[in-house]
C-alpha cells in the first residue's frame, strides 16, 4: 500500500473549506480522473473514475467526520482499495491548511507501474492545487453537511 500526503493553504475560512469538501458531487470539478461521485446517504458514496483509460466503480464509507477538523473514509466495495483522511486547520480568519493523506493499494500492472513512477502523488498534488483554485474562485461553499460521524 502506498501513502501519499499533500497539503495546500487556501484563502478561505476553515468552515468554508470544510463545507466545500463535504460536497462530494463537486469532486469532478477539481479531481482529475473522477467522473462522478454520488452520495448514497450520509456516510456512503459511489465513485466512478477513469484513470489511464481504466474505468472503475467503487463505494466508500465515511468512518470519522468532525466538522471543521477532519473527514476519514475507506473503500467498502469494488476493486479499488484505499483509505484516507483530509484535515482542516485554521491558520487565521481567512486562511486554512487542508492536508490529505491517502493510502492506496494499486491493482493491476498499469496501476502498480504508475504508483512506482509517482503518478499517484503527482495526481493528488494537482487535485489539491485545483481544490485551492476552485474554492478561492468561488469564495464560498456550494453547500455543506456538518454532521458528526464517530469511528467504530
XYZ file of C-alpha atoms in Angstrom:
152
model
C 0.000 0.000 0.000
C 1.327 3.448 -0.927
C 0.809 6.536 1.189
C 0.530 9.973 -0.360
C 0.476 13.180 1.702
C -0.205 16.613 0.308
C -1.298 19.896 1.832
C -2.347 23.245 0.474
C -3.142 26.598 2.034
C -6.434 28.030 0.801
C -7.581 31.621 1.132
C -10.943 30.898 2.757
C -12.047 30.346 6.376
C -11.878 26.804 7.758
C -15.676 26.338 7.712
C -15.794 27.259 4.011
C -13.030 24.804 3.040
C -14.562 22.049 5.177
C -18.111 22.649 3.949
C -16.996 22.509 0.310
C -15.142 19.237 0.866
C -18.407 17.666 2.110
C -19.933 18.318 -1.332
C -18.703 15.074 -2.883
C -20.657 15.524 -6.132
C -18.410 18.552 -6.838
C -15.190 16.466 -6.757
C -15.075 16.024 -10.570
C -14.601 19.812 -10.772
C -11.126 19.537 -9.241
C -10.131 15.852 -9.046
C -8.505 14.518 -12.202
C -9.918 11.174 -13.286
C -13.044 11.408 -11.111
C -16.039 11.246 -13.420
C -18.831 11.100 -10.855
C -19.451 10.825 -7.122
C -22.977 10.018 -5.985
C -23.802 10.442 -2.317
C -25.917 7.424 -1.360
C -26.607 8.504 2.225
C -24.851 10.495 4.956
C -21.818 8.181 5.046
C -21.744 6.271 1.736
C -20.646 7.445 -1.719
C -20.460 5.706 -5.079
C -17.483 6.730 -7.244
C -16.837 6.380 -10.962
C -13.269 7.077 -12.044
C -11.389 6.779 -15.310
C -7.632 6.859 -14.968
C -5.288 5.878 -17.756
C -8.233 4.593 -19.792
C -9.328 2.242 -16.983
C -12.827 2.876 -15.601
C -13.502 1.795 -12.045
C -16.541 1.979 -9.810
C -16.377 1.607 -6.057
C -18.120 2.612 -2.857
C -16.657 4.455 0.101
C -17.775 4.826 3.681
C -17.005 7.777 5.914
C -15.642 6.358 9.167
C -14.845 9.599 11.034
C -16.095 13.105 10.441
C -15.729 16.094 12.756
C -16.862 19.440 11.328
C -14.047 21.891 10.560
C -11.414 19.296 11.560
C -11.406 16.051 9.553
C -13.121 13.562 7.287
C -11.835 9.961 7.069
C -13.049 7.244 4.696
C -12.334 3.783 3.329
C -13.470 1.775 0.347
C -16.053 -0.908 1.062
C -16.681 -2.365 -2.413
C -15.128 -2.570 -5.845
C -11.600 -3.432 -6.868
C -10.107 -0.166 -5.642
C -8.590 -0.367 -2.166
C -7.958 2.907 -0.372
C -8.427 4.787 2.835
C -7.757 8.378 3.566
C -8.224 11.430 5.714
C -8.464 15.109 4.963
C -7.684 17.515 7.812
C -8.544 21.192 8.077
C -6.507 23.612 10.187
C -7.492 27.229 10.625
C -4.447 29.457 10.094
C -6.382 32.698 10.684
C -9.864 34.041 9.909
C -9.333 33.813 6.141
C -6.778 31.019 5.583
C -6.935 27.254 6.080
C -4.426 24.446 5.648
C -6.017 21.413 4.005
C -3.982 18.217 4.335
C -4.818 14.992 2.532
C -3.336 11.621 3.497
C -4.269 8.815 1.121
C -3.367 5.128 1.384
C -3.859 3.340 -1.937
C -3.343 -0.279 -2.925
C -2.750 -0.257 -6.691
C -4.495 -3.100 -8.530
C -3.236 -4.363 -11.856
C 0.094 -3.928 -13.601
C -0.615 -0.474 -15.075
C -1.593 0.978 -11.692
C 1.385 -0.620 -9.957
C 3.720 0.872 -12.561
C 2.040 4.274 -12.264
C 2.426 4.114 -8.490
C 6.104 3.186 -8.768
C 6.642 6.187 -11.073
C 4.980 8.595 -8.622
C 1.897 9.241 -10.749
C -0.484 8.945 -7.784
C 1.454 11.527 -5.794
C 1.512 13.971 -8.705
C -2.214 13.478 -9.277
C -3.011 14.206 -5.619
C -0.772 17.285 -5.703
C -2.651 18.526 -8.770
C -6.030 17.762 -7.188
C -5.135 19.790 -4.112
C -3.914 22.706 -6.249
C -7.177 22.569 -8.239
C -9.214 22.454 -4.992
C -7.439 25.641 -3.909
C -8.279 27.328 -7.217
C -11.858 26.009 -7.133
C -12.714 27.236 -3.624
C -10.841 30.538 -3.907
C -12.575 31.384 -7.199
C -15.979 30.564 -5.660
C -15.179 32.351 -2.405
C -17.965 30.414 -0.722
C -19.038 26.802 -0.428
C -21.662 25.297 -2.744
C -23.286 23.506 0.201
C -22.429 21.769 3.438
C -23.038 18.784 5.654
C -21.948 19.351 9.226
C -22.983 16.068 10.806
C -20.718 14.088 13.105
C -19.624 10.557 12.242
C -17.832 8.772 15.060
C -15.329 5.957 14.494
C -16.469 2.418 15.211
